[in-house]
Structure formats: structure tokens, C-alpha cells
PDB file of C-alpha atoms in Angstrom:
ATOM      1  CA  MET H   1      -0.073   0.024   0.082  1.00  0.00           C
ATOM      2  CA  VAL H   2       1.278   3.426  -0.928  1.00  0.00           C
ATOM      3  CA  GLU H   3       1.568   5.896   1.937  1.00  0.00           C
ATOM      4  CA  ILE H   4      -0.534   9.016   1.603  1.00  0.00           C
ATOM      5  CA  LYS H   5       1.134  11.994   3.336  1.00  0.00           C
ATOM      6  CA  HIS H   6      -0.620  14.410   5.628  1.00  0.00           C
ATOM      7  CA  ALA H   7       0.213  18.066   5.105  1.00  0.00           C
ATOM      8  CA  THR H   8       0.039  20.823   7.702  1.00  0.00           C
ATOM      9  CA  ASP H   9      -0.024  24.610   7.510  1.00  0.00           C
ATOM     10  CA  THR H  10       3.770  24.201   7.960  1.00  0.00           C
ATOM     11  CA  THR H  11       4.525  21.400   5.715  1.00  0.00           C
ATOM     12  CA  PHE H  12       2.038  22.134   2.745  1.00  0.00           C
ATOM     13  CA  GLU H  13       4.586  24.382   0.903  1.00  0.00           C
ATOM     14  CA  GLU H  14       7.107  21.597   0.870  1.00  0.00           C
ATOM     15  CA  LEU H  15       4.863  18.696   0.059  1.00  0.00           C
ATOM     16  CA  VAL H  16       2.746  20.312  -2.397  1.00  0.00           C
ATOM     17  CA  LEU H  17       3.808  23.720  -3.770  1.00  0.00           C
ATOM     18  CA  LYS H  18       7.482  22.836  -4.159  1.00  0.00           C
ATOM     19  CA  SER H  19       6.864  19.355  -5.360  1.00  0.00           C
ATOM     20  CA  GLU H  20       8.567  18.367  -8.650  1.00  0.00           C
ATOM     21  CA  ARG H  21       5.506  16.114  -9.315  1.00  0.00           C
ATOM     22  CA  PRO H  22       1.848  16.963  -9.781  1.00  0.00           C
ATOM     23  CA  VAL H  23      -0.037  16.447  -6.396  1.00  0.00           C
ATOM     24  CA  VAL H  24      -3.616  15.620  -5.775  1.00  0.00           C
ATOM     25  CA  VAL H  25      -4.776  17.144  -2.390  1.00  0.00           C
ATOM     26  CA  ASP H  26      -7.721  16.036  -0.390  1.00  0.00           C
ATOM     27  CA  PHE H  27      -9.064  18.784   1.817  1.00  0.00           C
ATOM     28  CA  TRP H  28     -11.252  16.819   4.443  1.00  0.00           C
ATOM     29  CA  ALA H  29     -12.371  16.597   7.930  1.00  0.00           C
ATOM     30  CA  THR H  30     -12.751  13.664  10.471  1.00  0.00           C
ATOM     31  CA  TRP H  31     -16.574  14.453  10.892  1.00  0.00           C
ATOM     32  CA  CYS H  32     -17.404  14.617   7.111  1.00  0.00           C
ATOM     33  CA  GLY H  33     -19.153  11.502   5.793  1.00  0.00           C
ATOM     34  CA  PRO H  34     -18.428  12.135   2.072  1.00  0.00           C
ATOM     35  CA  CYS H  35     -14.757  12.669   2.947  1.00  0.00           C
ATOM     36  CA  ARG H  36     -14.590   9.003   4.247  1.00  0.00           C
ATOM     37  CA  MET H  37     -16.054   8.014   0.807  1.00  0.00           C
ATOM     38  CA  VAL H  38     -13.311   9.740  -0.961  1.00  0.00           C
ATOM     39  CA  ALA H  39     -10.504   8.148   0.969  1.00  0.00           C
ATOM     40  CA  PRO H  40     -10.507   4.764  -0.749  1.00  0.00           C
ATOM     41  CA  GLU H  41     -10.752   6.316  -4.170  1.00  0.00           C
ATOM     42  CA  LEU H  42      -7.656   8.380  -3.319  1.00  0.00           C
ATOM     43  CA  GLU H  43      -5.832   5.379  -2.030  1.00  0.00           C
ATOM     44  CA  LYS H  44      -6.495   3.687  -5.446  1.00  0.00           C
ATOM     45  CA  LEU H  45      -5.279   6.871  -7.202  1.00  0.00           C
ATOM     46  CA  ALA H  46      -1.999   6.882  -5.206  1.00  0.00           C
ATOM     47  CA  GLU H  47      -1.392   3.187  -5.936  1.00  0.00           C
ATOM     48  CA  LYS H  48      -2.088   3.647  -9.723  1.00  0.00           C
ATOM     49  CA  TYR H  49       0.040   6.834 -10.117  1.00  0.00           C
ATOM     50  CA  GLU H  50       2.689   5.890  -7.600  1.00  0.00           C
ATOM     51  CA  GLY H  51       6.041   7.665  -8.470  1.00  0.00           C
ATOM     52  CA  ALA H  52       4.209  10.016 -11.058  1.00  0.00           C
ATOM     53  CA  VAL H  53       1.642  11.791  -8.954  1.00  0.00           C
ATOM     54  CA  ASP H  54       1.641  12.427  -5.149  1.00  0.00           C
ATOM     55  CA  VAL H  55      -1.495  12.214  -3.015  1.00  0.00           C
ATOM     56  CA  VAL H  56      -1.653  14.439   0.117  1.00  0.00           C
ATOM     57  CA  LYS H  57      -4.369  14.967   2.685  1.00  0.00           C
ATOM     58  CA  VAL H  58      -5.107  18.190   4.668  1.00  0.00           C
ATOM     59  CA  ASP H  59      -7.334  18.117   7.728  1.00  0.00           C
ATOM     60  CA  VAL H  60      -9.090  21.491   7.335  1.00  0.00           C
ATOM     61  CA  ASP H  61     -10.058  21.688  11.002  1.00  0.00           C
ATOM     62  CA  ALA H  62      -6.413  21.253  12.183  1.00  0.00           C
ATOM     63  CA  ASN H  63      -5.120  23.552   9.331  1.00  0.00           C
ATOM     64  CA  PRO H  64      -7.392  26.568   9.071  1.00  0.00           C
ATOM     65  CA  GLY H  65      -4.566  28.600   7.382  1.00  0.00           C
ATOM     66  CA  LEU H  66      -4.748  26.340   4.333  1.00  0.00           C
ATOM     67  CA  SER H  67      -8.426  26.274   4.237  1.00  0.00           C
ATOM     68  CA  GLN H  68      -8.443  30.129   4.100  1.00  0.00           C
ATOM     69  CA  ALA H  69      -5.517  30.365   1.624  1.00  0.00           C
ATOM     70  CA  PHE H  70      -7.262  28.216  -0.924  1.00  0.00           C
ATOM     71  CA  ASN H  71     -10.788  29.347  -0.225  1.00  0.00           C
ATOM     72  CA  ILE H  72     -12.063  25.906   0.822  1.00  0.00           C
ATOM     73  CA  LEU H  73     -15.713  26.445   1.729  1.00  0.00           C
ATOM     74  CA  SER H  74     -17.040  22.800   1.209  1.00  0.00           C
ATOM     75  CA  ILE H  75     -15.474  19.495   1.814  1.00  0.00           C
ATOM     76  CA  PRO H  76     -14.483  17.120   0.435  1.00  0.00           C
ATOM     77  CA  THR H  77     -12.489  19.387  -1.917  1.00  0.00           C
ATOM     78  CA  ILE H  78      -9.982  17.542  -4.154  1.00  0.00           C
ATOM     79  CA  ALA H  79      -7.378  19.895  -5.712  1.00  0.00           C
ATOM     80  CA  PHE H  80      -4.886  19.158  -8.328  1.00  0.00           C
ATOM     81  CA  PHE H  81      -1.464  21.061  -8.223  1.00  0.00           C
ATOM     82  CA  GLN H  82       0.667  20.913 -11.249  1.00  0.00           C
ATOM     83  CA  PRO H  83       4.175  22.411 -11.030  1.00  0.00           C
ATOM     84  CA  GLY H  84       3.974  25.980 -12.422  1.00  0.00           C
ATOM     85  CA  LYS H  85       0.128  25.986 -12.852  1.00  0.00           C
ATOM     86  CA  GLN H  86      -2.855  27.236 -11.074  1.00  0.00           C
ATOM     87  CA  PRO H  87      -4.557  24.518  -8.969  1.00  0.00           C
ATOM     88  CA  MET H  88      -7.912  23.199 -10.120  1.00  0.00           C
ATOM     89  CA  GLY H  89     -10.368  21.467  -7.841  1.00  0.00           C
ATOM     90  CA  VAL H  90     -13.616  19.543  -7.475  1.00  0.00           C
ATOM     91  CA  VAL H  91     -16.018  19.590  -4.573  1.00  0.00           C
ATOM     92  CA  GLY H  92     -17.754  16.522  -3.292  1.00  0.00           C
ATOM     93  CA  PHE H  93     -17.224  12.802  -3.812  1.00  0.00           C
ATOM     94  CA  ARG H  94     -15.904  11.628  -7.149  1.00  0.00           C
ATOM     95  CA  PRO H  95     -14.945   8.117  -8.131  1.00  0.00           C
ATOM     96  CA  LEU H  96     -11.381   7.441  -9.343  1.00  0.00           C
ATOM     97  CA  GLU H  97     -12.318   7.613 -12.972  1.00  0.00           C
ATOM     98  CA  GLN H  98     -14.029  11.012 -12.686  1.00  0.00           C
ATOM     99  CA  LEU H  99     -10.899  12.327 -10.872  1.00  0.00           C
ATOM    100  CA  GLU H 100      -8.728  11.007 -13.566  1.00  0.00           C
ATOM    101  CA  GLN H 101     -10.777  12.558 -16.350  1.00  0.00           C
ATOM    102  CA  HIS H 102     -11.269  15.981 -14.570  1.00  0.00           C
ATOM    103  CA  PHE H 103      -7.586  16.383 -13.857  1.00  0.00           C
ATOM    104  CA  GLY H 104      -6.276  14.848 -17.032  1.00  0.00           C
ATOM    105  CA  LEU H 105      -4.332  12.172 -15.078  1.00  0.00           C
ATOM    106  CA  GLU H 106      -4.053   9.716 -17.815  1.00  0.00           C
ATOM    107  CA  GLN H 107      -0.999  11.448 -19.146  1.00  0.00           C
ATOM    108  CA  TYR H 108       0.832  10.364 -15.889  1.00  0.00           C
ATOM    109  CA  ALA H 109      -0.030   6.669 -16.186  1.00  0.00           C
ATOM    110  CA  THR H 110       3.167   4.347 -16.394  1.00  0.00           C
ATOM    111  CA  ALA H 111       3.756   2.902 -19.815  1.00  0.00           C
ATOM    112  CA  ASP H 112       3.088  -0.481 -18.360  1.00  0.00           C
ATOM    113  CA  GLU H 113      -0.498   0.536 -17.248  1.00  0.00           C
ATOM    114  CA  THR H 114      -1.160   2.281 -20.557  1.00  0.00           C
ATOM    115  CA  ALA H 115      -0.241  -0.902 -22.354  1.00  0.00           C
ATOM    116  CA  THR H 116      -2.577  -2.886 -20.132  1.00  0.00           C
ATOM    117  CA  ALA H 117      -5.413  -0.533 -20.589  1.00  0.00           C
ATOM    118  CA  ALA H 118      -4.936  -0.653 -24.378  1.00  0.00           C
ATOM    119  CA  ALA H 119      -4.888  -4.321 -24.286  1.00  0.00           C
ATOM    120  CA  GLU H 120      -8.133  -4.350 -22.287  1.00  0.00           C
ATOM    121  CA  SER H 121      -9.962  -2.066 -24.502  1.00  0.00           C
ATOM    122  CA  ALA H 122      -8.818  -3.977 -27.607  1.00  0.00           C
ATOM    123  CA  THR H 123      -9.988  -7.395 -26.218  1.00  0.00           C
ATOM    124  CA  GLY H 124     -12.709  -6.155 -23.899  1.00  0.00           C
ATOM    125  CA  ALA H 125     -11.298  -8.074 -21.178  1.00  0.00           C
ATOM    126  CA  PRO H 126      -8.474  -7.646 -18.581  1.00  0.00           C
ATOM    127  CA  GLU H 127      -5.249  -9.049 -19.355  1.00  0.00           C
ATOM    128  CA  SER H 128      -4.137 -11.807 -17.153  1.00  0.00           C
TER     129      SER H 128
END
């Protein structure tokens, strides 16, 4: 299992803003039901894009400075930070496929996964 990092007001810049890789950030809170639904989707994302895209979680209650800085008004908010570009985000639960499509993550898939996906779509069945 891939480790998902937890950023704070003090570590966010290092983990996200200065990252050389794209970063998906989950702004969440422990009391938020939909946030708990997002967690497994982000674990799948972290595993699928390991080494290409980092996944970071931010507890909005424990890090109010970040919530304010990024104008987080509703949670869960999933934000995508690409080096040198403005972050983009979506609010609410989204399955992995919708997050991939919204943020254009396919371009970060490893060559191995791209070949597997191509084989699956060509045959209509998963490779074994």
C-alpha cells in the first residue's frame, strides 16, 4: 500500500507547492461523511500513479490557514496542483475515473498501465 502524506499549515509548501511532481490534495475533516467515501478512491489513485503523482491529505479543522489560503468552503474538496500551474479542484465525492478525467491524469500513467489499458480495450477483457 502506498503511503498518503498528511500536510499541515507548516509542511504544505514543501509537500505540495515545491513538489516536482503533480499533487492531488484532499481537503477533508474527520466528521465529514463524504470525505470518508473519498479516501478509498484516493488510495487507489495513489497506488495507480505511484512515482508519478503524489497524494496529500489536509485536515481542514487542524489547518485553518490552508483552508483560508485556498478558499476551501465545502469539503471534501479535491485539488490538483501541477508544478507552475494554477491548482484546479472539484467539490464532493468523485470516483477515481472521474478524478482522472477531470484532472487529465491519464498522461501520468506508467507505460505498463497504458499498455494494459490498451490491451483491455482492444480485447474487451482484462489481461491476465
